[in-house]
C-alpha cells in the first residue's frame, strides 16, 4: 500500500511543477564541506571512484578491490546499484538508506552533476556493496558510452533501484529498463556464464517513485502496481523478462517535508535477505565480472542523435558484402569460435558466388546436407578423376545419396544442378570469411596439381635417362654419314652450346653435321644422299645445292640407299603420329585450358612477355628464331641506310651482327599466371608459393614477386568455378628442373631486350615435329 498524505482541494489544483518550490528532502552540502567531514572524522568511509566516465576501471586487481572495500576475500556480499535521471537524489537516497544520512556519496547544490562515472562504498553491517551511478539525461558529449557503462553496472548487480522523483512515470524509465533487459538477454548472459556464473536471471528491480501532488500507483484486488507497470512496458514494446523480479515502491511527499525512506528501506532489506534467486558473492567474483564485461564490450561508439541500440553497443560491426546487413551476434564472438550470423535473407551476387548447394533428396527428407561441385569424386584416384572430368565434367556427391550429378552425363539434354538435384540457399558473405565456398571453385586445379606433381616427379627422375636412350636410338637409325649425337656439343655453324641453351639438335641431310634450328632452316632435295624430297639442310649445303643440285655435300660418303631407308621410315611414322596427336590431344587440351581459366587471369594473347622482367615467352627454339628474325630486319635496315647515306653505318651493322651471334638463349621461357593478380610471369619472377584465400586458393600456389611482397587483403574480384586447368595440362606449375637455367636467366633477359615477337619467325608445326625426331 502506497504511503499517502491528505491534501486540501486548493493544494490539489496546483500545477505539477512549481518553479519556486523548495525541495527540503535533500540537505545539500558543498564539496569543501564534504572533504572536511572526512578529514574531521579521520575515517575513509567516503565512496571511491570505481569506473570513470570513459569506462575505465580504477582498481587494478581483486586484492586491491577488497582492500579498498575493507573486507576479506572470503566475505560474501550483494551488489546494490541505483539509477535515475540527474538531480533526482540518487546519492542522497543511498546515504539515507544505507549510511544513516552520512555523506558517503557526494551531493551538490551546483548545476553540474556531482557523480561522474560510478562510485562504490561498502556497507559492512548488511554485507552490501553500494554503487552510485552517473545520472541519465545529464549534459555529456558521450551519452552512448555512458549508457553502455550503466548497463554493464546493472548486469553485475543483484538489486537495482531506479530512483525517480516526478509527478508521473516518464518514458525514459521504461526505455532504460527495457533496454537493460534486452542487453542482458542478448549479450551479458552468455558472457557471465562463460566465467562460471550459472544464473541466467538478471537483478531484482525496485522502482522507487516519489511524487508531491499526484498519487503513486496503487494496488487493487484486480491488479497490483507491478502488473500495471508490466502492462506499461508491454504497451511500449519493452520486455522485462531478464529481471528476476520487478517491484514498485511509491510514496507521496509533501513539498515542505523531508522524504520518508522507510518503505524503500524495508523493501531493500527483504531483497537482501532473499537468496532464492541470487546468493551473495565474493568481492573478487564481482570484480572479475565487471572486468570481463569491460574488456568484452569496449571501444568507441559513434554518437548519434537517436538511440542506435543494440547495433552499436554490443553487436558485432561486420557487414555482409552482398546485402550490407549487419551481423547480429555479440562483440568478440569471432574470438569465441562463433561465425558471423544474420537471420535475414541475403541477395545473390555472381562476384561473391554466395550460393550454398543442399542435396534436394535429403532436404525433402528434413536433412540439410551441404554438397559442392568438384572435379572428381572421393573414390577416384587422381588419374581416373582427371579422365572422368575431361569426359563427363564436374561431379556432385552427397554423403548419403552418392553421386547425384554429372555435368556431361549425356550427349545432350543435360540439366543444370539447380533445376534437378540441389536446393539452393543464398548465404551471407562476411569479410574474410566464406573461403570454403570459394575453395570449391578450384577443386579441378587441386586434382590436376596432384597429377602434375606425379608427372613432374616422374619426368625429373626419368628425364636424363630418357634423353640418353632417345639419343642412342636416334643414332641407331641414323645414316652412317651423320655425326653421332653424343659427339655434338656445339652447333657446327654458330658454335652455340646445346646443353647450355636448351635448344634441340638437328642433322643436316647433306653434310650430316649437327646444327641448331636457326642454322638449318632451309629445305632442298639431296639426291646424292638418297633424299628425293625437300629435307633439312644447313646454310652452306643450301648454297652448294643451289649451284649444283646433284652435288654430294660433306666429306663422308653414303654407303647405299638402305643406309637412309630406316631413317625415312622413322620420320614418316613419327610425322603421322604427331599430326594425329596434334588434332586428338593438343586441340582438346587448348579447349579445356581456355574454358577452365579463371576470369581474372590475363589472356595469353594479351601477354606475350613477362609482366615483371618483360622477357618474351616461348621455347628456346622459338626465342632463337625471333631473335634471328629481328637481327635480319635490323641488318636489312642498316644496309638500306648504308646504300643511301654512305658506308659509315655498314660497320655498325657488322658490329651488331657480331653482337647478335654472341648472345645466347637460356632455355625455354614458359608462361605462368600469378594466382593473386592474374598477370603472366616467367618462372624466375614467380618462385614464391603461398596461399591466396581471397581468390579461393587455400594451399600454397604460385604468386609473382610483386604480389609476394603485398600484404594480404580482401578482394571483390570475380572468381571462376573451374580453376586454372591449363597450368597442370601444360606443366606450367612445374618447378625448374635444373639449376643451369636459373644461372643463365640473366643472359636470356639481356638477349631479349628487343621484345621481339617469336610468332614472326618462319617456323611451323611440321618443322617442330620433324625436329623432335632428332
XYZ file of C-alpha atoms in Angstrom:
774
model
C 0.000 0.000 0.000
C 1.431 3.375 -1.016
C 2.211 5.966 1.594
C -0.424 8.732 1.180
C -0.671 12.265 2.573
C -4.002 14.065 2.620
C -4.117 17.410 0.833
C -6.728 20.165 0.586
C -8.707 20.957 -2.530
C -6.693 24.104 -3.207
C -3.445 22.206 -2.974
C -4.728 19.577 -5.409
C -5.378 22.264 -8.028
C -1.799 23.444 -8.038
C 0.242 22.751 -11.220
C 2.527 19.707 -11.406
C 5.713 21.772 -11.422
C 6.242 24.807 -9.228
C 9.306 26.795 -10.195
C 9.818 28.361 -6.772
C 9.207 25.165 -4.814
C 11.960 24.382 -2.346
C 12.759 20.683 -2.067
C 13.736 20.241 1.544
C 14.108 16.459 1.365
C 17.792 16.680 0.358
C 20.136 18.665 2.602
C 22.852 19.601 0.135
C 26.443 20.164 1.140
C 29.287 21.624 -0.835
C 32.428 19.869 -1.909
C 34.574 21.585 0.695
C 32.154 20.605 3.456
C 32.250 17.019 2.160
C 36.023 16.885 2.328
C 36.117 18.490 5.759
C 33.801 15.850 7.191
C 36.164 13.125 6.055
C 39.173 14.854 7.488
C 37.480 15.647 10.792
C 36.268 12.116 11.388
C 39.604 10.659 10.368
C 37.889 7.833 8.566
C 37.948 6.621 4.977
C 34.258 5.732 4.722
C 33.905 8.067 1.791
C 32.976 6.401 -1.522
C 35.735 5.844 -4.084
C 35.677 6.048 -7.873
C 35.105 2.572 -9.297
C 34.556 3.362 -13.007
C 35.291 6.701 -14.667
C 33.310 8.375 -17.441
C 35.411 6.602 -20.124
C 34.526 3.160 -18.708
C 37.997 2.636 -17.250
C 38.277 0.559 -14.092
C 40.102 2.452 -11.359
C 41.027 -0.694 -9.414
C 43.646 -2.987 -10.920
C 43.254 -6.319 -9.088
C 40.693 -8.154 -6.925
C 43.046 -7.853 -3.938
C 43.141 -4.084 -4.204
C 39.375 -4.078 -4.624
C 38.935 -5.962 -1.322
C 41.421 -3.676 0.371
C 39.547 -0.631 -0.850
C 36.291 -2.046 0.497
C 37.955 -3.021 3.797
C 36.671 -6.561 3.616
C 38.137 -10.040 3.454
C 38.444 -12.046 0.230
C 36.186 -14.808 1.619
C 33.393 -12.393 2.628
C 30.072 -12.681 0.792
C 28.377 -9.523 -0.437
C 25.425 -8.414 -2.542
C 25.694 -5.580 -5.048
C 23.052 -2.837 -4.962
C 23.175 -0.119 -7.608
C 20.977 2.910 -8.089
C 19.969 4.541 -11.390
C 17.856 7.501 -12.399
C 17.898 10.902 -14.005
C 20.354 13.503 -12.881
C 19.079 15.618 -9.981
C 16.586 13.032 -8.680
C 18.524 12.402 -5.461
C 20.220 9.066 -6.105
C 23.284 9.790 -3.947
C 21.140 11.202 -1.132
C 18.920 8.104 -1.231
C 21.928 5.761 -0.852
C 23.246 7.855 2.052
C 19.892 7.791 3.864
C 19.053 4.126 3.294
C 22.426 2.514 3.976
C 24.553 5.013 5.926
C 22.014 6.751 8.228
C 22.394 10.027 6.377
C 26.210 10.147 6.484
C 27.535 11.849 3.302
C 29.363 8.781 1.985
C 28.261 9.631 -1.555
C 28.711 13.192 -2.647
C 25.772 15.568 -3.171
C 25.889 19.062 -4.586
C 23.817 22.207 -4.999
C 25.531 23.097 -8.273
C 24.021 22.673 -11.738
C 26.803 20.324 -12.805
C 26.474 16.662 -11.928
C 28.125 15.640 -8.700
C 28.568 11.999 -9.804
C 30.590 11.394 -12.963
C 31.180 7.701 -13.551
C 30.403 5.092 -10.887
C 31.298 5.356 -7.180
C 31.409 2.452 -4.721
C 31.100 2.150 -0.943
C 30.797 -0.824 1.410
C 28.010 -1.230 3.983
C 29.653 -3.864 6.157
C 26.808 -4.462 8.646
C 24.435 -5.607 5.897
C 27.123 -7.050 3.626
C 26.174 -4.762 0.739
C 28.326 -3.122 -1.928
C 26.599 0.129 -2.878
C 27.167 1.589 -6.350
C 26.134 5.152 -7.131
C 25.934 5.833 -10.890
C 26.049 8.861 -13.127
C 22.627 10.281 -13.766
C 20.750 9.901 -17.023
C 19.810 12.930 -19.089
C 22.876 14.761 -17.790
C 24.849 17.020 -20.090
C 27.614 14.992 -21.751
C 29.192 14.508 -25.167
C 29.346 10.730 -24.646
C 25.777 9.770 -23.879
C 26.007 6.427 -25.675
C 29.164 5.442 -23.824
C 27.533 6.453 -20.553
C 24.532 4.294 -21.381
C 26.750 1.280 -22.063
C 28.588 1.832 -18.783
C 25.339 1.932 -16.820
C 24.060 -1.226 -18.498
C 27.238 -3.085 -17.552
C 26.863 -1.953 -13.914
C 23.255 -3.154 -13.963
C 24.370 -6.550 -15.280
C 26.667 -7.265 -12.309
C 24.166 -6.014 -9.716
C 21.982 -8.215 -7.517
C 19.489 -5.475 -6.708
C 18.745 -2.408 -8.846
C 16.968 0.675 -7.568
C 15.563 3.034 -10.155
C 15.071 6.373 -8.383
C 12.613 8.789 -9.975
C 11.130 11.910 -8.440
C 8.374 13.078 -10.743
C 4.639 13.517 -10.664
C 4.235 10.773 -13.268
C 6.452 7.994 -14.533
C 8.414 9.114 -17.599
C 9.160 7.192 -20.759
C 12.919 7.374 -20.144
C 12.494 4.947 -17.231
C 10.709 2.407 -19.432
C 13.284 2.864 -22.167
C 16.253 2.380 -19.849
C 14.912 -0.710 -18.094
C 13.613 -2.224 -21.349
C 16.995 -1.661 -22.988
C 18.757 -3.161 -19.965
C 16.589 -6.294 -20.115
C 17.270 -6.762 -23.823
C 21.024 -6.205 -23.406
C 21.180 -8.703 -20.556
C 19.409 -11.422 -22.561
C 21.307 -10.892 -25.816
C 24.819 -10.140 -24.609
C 25.508 -10.271 -20.884
C 24.061 -13.709 -20.075
C 26.459 -15.587 -22.328
C 29.464 -13.568 -21.164
C 28.679 -14.102 -17.461
C 28.057 -17.818 -17.923
C 31.461 -18.147 -19.620
C 33.142 -17.098 -16.366
C 31.173 -19.593 -14.275
C 28.146 -17.542 -13.261
C 25.375 -20.084 -13.721
C 22.472 -17.684 -13.128
C 20.560 -16.742 -16.252
C 18.306 -14.219 -14.462
C 19.216 -10.608 -14.040
C 18.916 -8.488 -10.914
C 15.833 -7.703 -8.907
C 14.496 -4.264 -9.859
C 12.804 -1.862 -7.443
C 11.272 1.318 -8.864
C 11.324 3.987 -6.134
C 8.813 6.642 -7.237
C 8.318 9.837 -5.231
C 5.590 12.393 -6.009
C 4.400 15.637 -4.469
C 0.978 16.417 -5.945
C -0.094 13.221 -7.689
C -0.859 9.798 -6.324
C 1.613 6.988 -6.932
C 0.500 3.698 -8.446
C -1.798 1.787 -6.117
C -2.540 -1.909 -5.925
C -6.054 -3.206 -6.041
C -7.753 -6.569 -5.773
C -7.884 -6.915 -9.549
C -4.441 -5.562 -10.421
C -1.292 -4.821 -8.473
C 1.009 -1.877 -9.062
C 3.595 -4.251 -10.538
C 1.022 -5.577 -13.029
C 0.286 -2.028 -14.120
C 3.981 -1.474 -14.681
C 4.321 -4.641 -16.761
C 1.359 -3.604 -18.888
C 3.001 -0.240 -19.485
C 6.242 -1.934 -20.552
C 4.354 -4.193 -22.945
C 2.406 -1.275 -24.391
C 5.715 0.456 -25.208
C 7.147 -2.767 -26.753
C 9.676 -3.260 -23.960
C 10.347 -6.542 -22.174
C 11.368 -7.159 -18.559
C 11.842 -10.923 -18.685
C 15.561 -10.603 -17.844
C 14.837 -9.351 -14.303
C 14.325 -11.856 -11.507
C 11.612 -9.623 -10.007
C 10.023 -6.228 -10.537
C 8.701 -4.234 -7.562
C 7.171 -0.793 -7.255
C 7.615 1.441 -4.169
C 5.677 4.702 -4.442
C 5.439 7.492 -1.875
C 3.832 10.911 -1.886
C 5.815 13.560 -0.008
C 4.662 16.987 0.996
C 6.764 19.676 -0.656
C 7.535 21.195 2.764
C 8.595 17.948 4.411
C 11.563 15.614 4.080
C 11.335 12.332 2.213
C 10.408 9.252 4.215
C 12.768 6.411 3.168
C 11.219 3.760 5.416
C 9.325 1.957 2.665
C 12.305 1.667 0.331
C 14.479 0.605 3.289
C 12.078 -2.207 4.169
C 11.823 -3.314 0.529
C 15.601 -3.437 0.153
C 16.007 -5.398 3.403
C 13.646 -8.080 2.118
C 15.554 -8.356 -1.162
C 18.911 -8.537 0.632
C 17.679 -11.387 2.820
C 16.169 -13.249 -0.168
C 18.752 -15.731 -1.505
C 16.405 -17.949 -3.519
C 17.468 -16.492 -6.857
C 20.752 -14.639 -6.327
C 23.084 -15.520 -3.485
C 25.833 -13.289 -2.090
C 29.165 -13.443 -3.883
C 32.771 -12.844 -3.001
C 34.154 -9.398 -3.889
C 36.676 -10.955 -6.262
C 33.838 -12.551 -8.279
C 32.099 -9.198 -8.609
C 35.327 -7.513 -9.693
C 36.140 -10.198 -12.287
C 32.628 -9.996 -13.717
C 32.936 -6.240 -14.128
C 36.388 -6.574 -15.663
C 35.189 -9.231 -18.107
C 32.266 -7.127 -19.322
C 34.502 -4.086 -19.579
C 37.020 -5.930 -21.769
C 34.435 -7.592 -23.997
C 32.221 -4.572 -24.554
C 34.649 -1.730 -25.164
C 35.645 0.605 -27.928
C 34.426 3.862 -29.347
C 30.763 4.411 -30.183
C 29.545 6.739 -32.895
C 27.437 9.333 -31.158
C 24.126 9.917 -32.891
C 21.063 11.890 -32.059
C 18.912 8.743 -31.956
C 19.383 5.640 -29.848
C 21.249 3.111 -32.002
C 20.793 0.123 -29.654
C 21.514 -2.693 -29.978
C 23.705 -2.427 -33.072
C 26.432 -0.172 -31.696
C 26.511 -1.075 -28.036
C 27.335 -4.749 -28.040
C 26.647 -6.135 -31.548
C 29.420 -7.170 -33.942
C 30.268 -4.491 -36.502
C 30.765 -6.817 -39.510
C 28.536 -6.261 -42.552
C 27.614 -8.666 -45.341
C 29.419 -7.687 -48.537
C 26.481 -8.803 -50.670
C 23.445 -7.298 -48.885
C 25.143 -4.913 -46.384
C 23.213 -6.367 -43.435
C 24.957 -6.353 -40.067
C 25.996 -9.356 -38.004
C 23.580 -9.979 -35.143
C 25.991 -11.666 -32.741
C 27.721 -10.015 -29.802
C 31.090 -8.342 -29.962
C 34.001 -10.721 -29.644
C 32.118 -13.756 -30.948
C 34.836 -14.485 -33.520
C 37.397 -14.997 -30.753
C 34.924 -17.399 -29.144
C 34.848 -19.513 -32.317
C 31.396 -18.432 -33.499
C 30.914 -17.306 -37.128
C 29.054 -14.204 -38.244
C 25.286 -14.598 -38.388
C 22.181 -12.784 -39.594
C 18.664 -14.183 -39.776
C 17.600 -12.016 -42.707
C 17.935 -13.474 -46.250
C 20.825 -12.373 -48.438
C 20.980 -11.289 -52.081
C 22.924 -13.365 -54.600
C 25.794 -11.687 -56.434
C 27.862 -13.510 -59.030
C 31.087 -11.856 -57.949
C 30.788 -13.406 -54.478
C 29.367 -16.800 -55.574
C 27.367 -16.855 -52.343
C 25.266 -19.910 -53.187
C 25.117 -22.941 -50.954
C 24.028 -26.245 -52.507
C 21.969 -28.743 -50.472
C 21.122 -32.226 -51.670
C 17.484 -31.935 -52.759
C 16.583 -35.530 -51.832
C 17.990 -35.129 -48.316
C 16.442 -31.678 -47.988
C 12.996 -33.070 -48.778
C 13.573 -35.667 -46.047
C 14.338 -32.994 -43.466
C 18.159 -33.086 -43.606
C 20.363 -30.213 -44.736
C 23.374 -31.865 -46.376
C 25.754 -29.389 -47.995
C 27.211 -30.571 -51.308
C 29.599 -28.877 -53.706
C 30.706 -29.084 -57.320
C 34.043 -30.865 -57.598
C 36.309 -32.119 -60.346
C 36.411 -35.711 -59.104
C 34.537 -37.973 -56.724
C 36.019 -39.007 -53.415
C 36.582 -42.595 -54.554
C 38.509 -41.703 -57.729
C 42.267 -41.546 -57.923
C 43.999 -38.510 -59.365
C 44.416 -40.022 -62.839
C 40.971 -41.624 -63.108
C 39.346 -38.492 -61.678
C 41.074 -36.342 -64.286
C 39.975 -38.684 -67.089
C 36.362 -38.617 -65.882
C 36.465 -34.863 -65.557
C 37.646 -34.438 -69.152
C 34.947 -36.829 -70.394
C 31.996 -36.206 -68.066
C 32.738 -32.860 -66.449
C 32.143 -31.792 -62.841
C 30.548 -34.083 -60.264
C 28.300 -33.522 -57.230
C 28.378 -36.142 -54.490
C 26.139 -36.500 -51.427
C 27.436 -38.473 -48.410
C 24.083 -40.294 -48.209
C 22.893 -40.453 -51.827
C 26.250 -40.916 -53.549
C 26.898 -39.368 -56.966
C 23.851 -37.267 -57.822
C 25.041 -35.204 -60.799
C 27.490 -35.133 -63.713
C 27.849 -32.050 -65.903
C 28.132 -34.102 -69.114
C 26.310 -37.272 -68.156
C 24.560 -37.490 -71.560
C 25.434 -36.380 -75.070
C 22.703 -33.727 -74.945
C 19.845 -32.588 -72.712
C 21.911 -32.267 -69.512
C 20.099 -30.137 -66.908
C 21.675 -27.704 -64.513
C 22.096 -29.000 -60.939
C 19.910 -26.208 -59.545
C 16.906 -27.386 -61.535
C 17.379 -31.089 -60.870
C 19.340 -32.340 -57.857
C 20.197 -29.492 -55.473
C 18.343 -26.991 -53.336
C 19.945 -23.522 -53.424
C 20.437 -21.295 -50.401
C 21.908 -17.816 -50.731
C 24.252 -17.158 -47.823
C 25.807 -14.004 -46.458
C 29.328 -13.002 -47.453
C 31.287 -11.757 -44.461
C 34.608 -10.023 -44.905
C 37.426 -12.512 -44.534
C 35.018 -15.477 -44.423
C 33.294 -17.889 -46.862
C 36.665 -19.211 -48.005
C 35.176 -22.684 -48.113
C 32.658 -21.626 -50.741
C 35.381 -20.157 -52.936
C 37.724 -23.076 -52.383
C 35.367 -25.431 -54.210
C 35.823 -23.378 -57.375
C 39.400 -24.630 -57.669
C 38.842 -28.311 -56.923
C 39.765 -29.198 -60.515
C 43.082 -27.422 -60.086
C 43.754 -29.428 -56.933
C 43.287 -32.649 -58.891
C 45.449 -31.504 -61.772
C 48.115 -30.232 -59.397
C 48.420 -33.709 -57.917
C 48.558 -35.236 -61.403
C 51.149 -32.677 -62.454
C 53.226 -33.357 -59.345
C 53.358 -37.041 -60.210
C 54.258 -36.246 -63.807
C 56.885 -33.772 -62.721
C 58.454 -36.248 -60.306
C 58.491 -38.933 -62.988
C 59.974 -36.510 -65.507
C 62.693 -35.330 -63.139
C 63.714 -38.889 -62.353
C 63.467 -40.357 -65.823
C 64.378 -37.236 -67.863
C 68.173 -37.771 -68.179
C 67.758 -41.492 -68.824
C 65.033 -40.925 -71.390
C 67.191 -38.392 -73.214
C 70.171 -40.741 -73.267
C 68.035 -43.603 -74.571
C 66.441 -41.331 -77.172
C 69.853 -40.213 -78.442
C 71.039 -43.820 -78.552
C 68.032 -44.963 -80.570
C 68.364 -41.978 -82.920
C 71.985 -42.890 -83.575
C 70.993 -46.495 -84.315
C 68.638 -45.482 -87.131
C 70.776 -42.576 -88.354
C 72.676 -42.819 -91.707
C 76.351 -43.627 -91.438
C 77.482 -40.160 -92.602
C 75.635 -38.427 -89.717
C 77.700 -37.346 -86.757
C 76.547 -39.219 -83.574
C 74.516 -37.183 -81.073
C 76.958 -37.777 -78.247
C 79.690 -36.070 -80.248
C 77.588 -32.975 -80.998
C 78.229 -30.418 -78.258
C 78.176 -27.174 -80.245
C 76.342 -26.027 -83.361
C 78.618 -26.696 -86.342
C 77.937 -23.195 -87.737
C 77.350 -20.708 -84.887
C 79.177 -22.719 -82.167
C 76.393 -22.390 -79.628
C 76.289 -24.936 -76.800
C 73.164 -27.119 -76.989
C 73.265 -28.110 -73.320
C 73.517 -24.531 -72.033
C 70.954 -23.019 -74.383
C 68.463 -25.905 -74.195
C 67.986 -25.897 -77.969
C 67.419 -29.232 -79.788
C 69.954 -30.714 -82.207
C 69.266 -31.080 -85.933
C 71.213 -33.012 -88.572
C 71.832 -31.575 -91.995
C 70.777 -34.175 -94.583
C 73.594 -33.013 -96.817
C 76.759 -32.988 -94.715
C 75.437 -34.858 -91.662
C 76.746 -32.353 -89.105
C 74.759 -31.108 -86.110
C 73.157 -27.636 -86.280
C 70.647 -25.515 -84.393
C 67.338 -24.697 -85.986
C 68.444 -21.189 -86.986
C 71.433 -22.522 -88.955
C 69.427 -25.276 -90.718
C 66.097 -23.752 -91.756
C 66.382 -24.416 -95.486
C 64.839 -27.414 -97.259
C 66.068 -28.879 -100.518
C 66.285 -32.361 -102.077
C 69.649 -34.094 -101.689
C 69.578 -36.757 -104.422
C 73.224 -37.645 -103.953
C 72.390 -38.774 -100.403
C 69.116 -40.501 -101.388
C 66.745 -37.715 -100.208
C 64.499 -37.034 -103.188
C 62.026 -34.861 -101.252
C 62.896 -31.489 -99.695
C 64.652 -32.094 -96.361
C 66.560 -30.056 -93.796
C 69.946 -28.729 -94.920
C 72.365 -26.258 -93.404
C 73.170 -22.863 -94.897
C 76.409 -23.993 -96.586
C 74.808 -27.086 -98.139
C 71.885 -24.957 -99.261
C 74.212 -22.680 -101.245
C 76.128 -25.637 -102.652
C 72.975 -27.495 -103.749
C 71.583 -24.355 -105.364
C 74.683 -24.142 -107.534
C 74.704 -27.867 -108.341
C 71.696 -29.978 -107.390
C 73.427 -33.363 -107.721
C 76.419 -32.399 -105.607
C 77.418 -34.507 -102.598
C 77.879 -32.173 -99.620
C 80.175 -33.132 -96.785
C 83.249 -35.301 -96.632
C 81.722 -38.667 -95.672
C 80.311 -40.835 -98.449
C 76.934 -42.624 -98.407
C 77.142 -46.406 -98.449
C 73.890 -47.237 -100.256
C 70.207 -46.310 -100.322
C 69.478 -48.721 -97.454
C 71.695 -46.568 -95.274
C 68.958 -43.882 -95.112
C 65.908 -46.109 -95.603
C 65.396 -46.774 -91.886
C 65.588 -43.049 -91.165
C 62.982 -42.281 -93.850
C 60.549 -44.808 -92.418
C 61.084 -43.459 -88.910
C 60.350 -39.896 -89.946
C 57.218 -40.933 -91.860
C 55.792 -42.814 -88.870
C 56.642 -40.039 -86.422
C 55.163 -37.281 -88.593
C 51.921 -39.267 -88.945
C 51.636 -39.838 -85.198
C 52.470 -36.183 -84.488
C 49.758 -34.955 -86.854
C 47.139 -37.201 -85.222
C 48.273 -36.181 -81.721
C 48.038 -32.507 -82.621
C 44.360 -32.950 -83.510
C 43.396 -35.509 -80.861
C 45.347 -34.107 -77.897
C 46.527 -30.531 -78.439
C 43.179 -29.163 -79.632
C 41.100 -30.624 -76.735
C 43.855 -29.530 -74.370
C 43.560 -25.926 -75.541
C 39.770 -26.086 -75.226
C 39.998 -27.294 -71.612
C 42.646 -24.712 -70.811
C 40.622 -21.785 -72.159
C 37.304 -22.875 -70.605
C 38.776 -23.570 -67.162
C 40.925 -20.484 -66.864
C 39.785 -18.054 -64.086
C 38.276 -14.862 -65.404
C 40.775 -12.596 -63.652
C 43.757 -14.168 -65.485
C 45.222 -12.121 -68.333
C 44.694 -13.981 -71.669
C 47.767 -15.418 -73.383
C 47.160 -13.283 -76.485
C 47.480 -10.138 -74.353
C 50.651 -11.227 -72.545
C 53.481 -12.060 -74.980
C 56.107 -11.172 -72.362
C 56.618 -11.378 -68.602
C 54.733 -8.699 -66.676
C 57.764 -8.020 -64.435
C 61.011 -8.578 -66.370
C 59.499 -8.238 -69.893
C 61.091 -11.491 -71.110
C 59.350 -12.886 -74.196
C 57.608 -16.241 -73.665
C 58.396 -19.270 -75.803
C 60.613 -22.303 -76.176
C 64.360 -21.904 -76.671
C 63.993 -22.626 -80.389
C 61.136 -20.141 -80.854
C 63.043 -17.442 -78.997
C 66.116 -18.086 -81.155
C 64.020 -17.725 -84.316
C 62.539 -14.485 -83.068
C 65.946 -13.094 -82.268
C 67.291 -14.189 -85.645
C 64.382 -12.530 -87.464
C 64.943 -9.313 -85.528
C 68.630 -9.361 -86.375
C 67.908 -9.871 -90.090
C 65.436 -6.988 -90.171
C 67.996 -4.763 -88.436
C 70.691 -5.794 -90.917
C 68.437 -5.030 -93.891
C 67.553 -1.631 -92.481
C 71.211 -0.797 -91.902
C 72.019 -1.970 -95.441
C 69.482 0.429 -96.896
C 70.906 3.231 -94.806
C 74.452 2.437 -95.974
C 73.424 2.494 -99.627
C 71.637 5.804 -99.243
C 73.934 7.552 -96.766
C 77.372 6.087 -97.366
C 79.381 3.270 -95.878
C 79.815 4.702 -92.425
C 76.888 2.760 -90.992
C 77.953 -0.507 -92.546
C 80.485 -1.105 -89.811
C 77.770 -0.598 -87.227
C 75.638 -3.234 -88.858
C 78.514 -5.645 -88.856
C 79.180 -4.970 -85.225
C 75.518 -5.548 -84.415
C 75.654 -8.882 -86.189
C 78.631 -9.922 -84.175
C 76.900 -8.976 -81.023
C 73.848 -10.895 -82.047
C 75.869 -14.035 -82.710
C 77.483 -13.743 -79.342
C 74.180 -13.665 -77.401
C 72.570 -16.884 -76.271
C 69.118 -18.105 -75.251
C 68.994 -19.598 -71.732
C 66.395 -22.331 -72.316
C 62.622 -22.091 -72.502
C 60.758 -19.102 -71.105
C 57.434 -20.594 -70.060
C 54.289 -18.623 -69.300
C 52.822 -18.849 -65.772
C 49.967 -16.954 -64.149
C 50.111 -15.398 -60.696
C 47.200 -16.716 -58.611
C 46.715 -13.358 -56.882
C 46.891 -10.695 -59.626
C 46.385 -12.950 -62.680
C 49.300 -11.461 -64.627
C 51.504 -13.639 -66.861
C 55.016 -14.044 -65.452
C 58.068 -16.207 -66.097
C 59.495 -18.841 -63.744
C 62.245 -16.602 -62.399
C 59.716 -13.931 -61.402
C 57.299 -16.354 -59.683
C 59.312 -18.611 -57.403
C 57.284 -17.871 -54.253
C 54.458 -20.176 -53.074
C 51.789 -19.029 -50.629
C 48.013 -19.398 -50.061
C 45.677 -16.838 -51.665
C 42.379 -17.286 -49.748
C 40.879 -14.130 -51.280
C 40.934 -15.890 -54.649
C 39.939 -19.297 -53.255
C 43.418 -20.898 -53.175
C 43.755 -22.296 -49.670
C 47.046 -24.139 -50.250
C 50.456 -22.890 -51.409
C 50.207 -21.763 -55.046
C 52.318 -19.702 -57.431
C 52.470 -15.934 -56.870
C 54.656 -13.383 -58.612
C 57.405 -11.455 -56.838
C 55.301 -8.273 -56.775
C 52.321 -9.933 -55.046
C 54.555 -11.847 -52.643
C 55.524 -8.504 -51.082
C 51.932 -7.190 -50.866
C 50.095 -7.725 -47.518
C 47.035 -9.982 -47.510
C 43.869 -8.028 -48.441
C 40.339 -8.962 -49.391
C 39.198 -8.524 -52.943
C 35.831 -8.307 -54.609
C 37.080 -9.615 -57.949
C 35.090 -12.347 -59.585
C 36.121 -15.944 -59.040
C 35.917 -18.779 -61.548
C 34.028 -22.012 -60.856
C 36.704 -24.020 -62.660
C 40.309 -23.335 -61.758
C 43.464 -22.992 -63.767
C 43.461 -26.380 -65.519
C 45.745 -25.099 -68.242
C 48.758 -24.863 -65.920
C 48.511 -28.506 -64.924
C 47.982 -29.670 -68.530
C 50.882 -27.630 -69.856
C 53.003 -28.337 -66.808
C 53.157 -24.606 -66.147
C 53.295 -25.061 -62.397
C 56.302 -27.394 -62.601
C 59.401 -26.012 -60.955
C 62.637 -25.517 -62.852
C 64.298 -28.902 -63.035
C 67.859 -27.729 -63.450
C 69.926 -25.091 -61.718
C 71.576 -24.361 -65.064
C 68.539 -22.488 -66.364
C 68.411 -20.268 -63.281
C 72.096 -19.480 -63.624
C 71.677 -18.270 -67.214
C 68.344 -16.451 -66.785
C 70.004 -13.023 -66.800
C 71.670 -13.755 -70.134
C 68.310 -14.726 -71.562
C 66.753 -11.466 -70.425
C 69.540 -9.368 -71.909
C 69.257 -11.144 -75.234
C 65.514 -10.499 -75.333
C 65.640 -6.795 -74.555
C 64.364 -6.034 -78.028
C 60.999 -7.618 -77.043
C 60.659 -9.215 -80.450
C 57.676 -11.472 -81.084
C 58.712 -15.029 -81.775
C 55.498 -15.541 -83.709
C 57.091 -13.642 -86.607
C 59.622 -16.449 -87.108
C 59.041 -18.682 -90.106
C 58.609 -21.904 -88.154
C 55.640 -24.269 -88.406
C 54.248 -27.357 -86.688
C 55.661 -29.791 -89.213
C 59.187 -28.435 -88.759
C 58.889 -28.838 -84.996
C 57.571 -32.368 -85.388
C 60.489 -33.342 -87.601
C 62.907 -31.585 -85.308
C 61.773 -33.679 -82.346
C 62.794 -36.885 -84.111
C 66.402 -35.832 -83.816
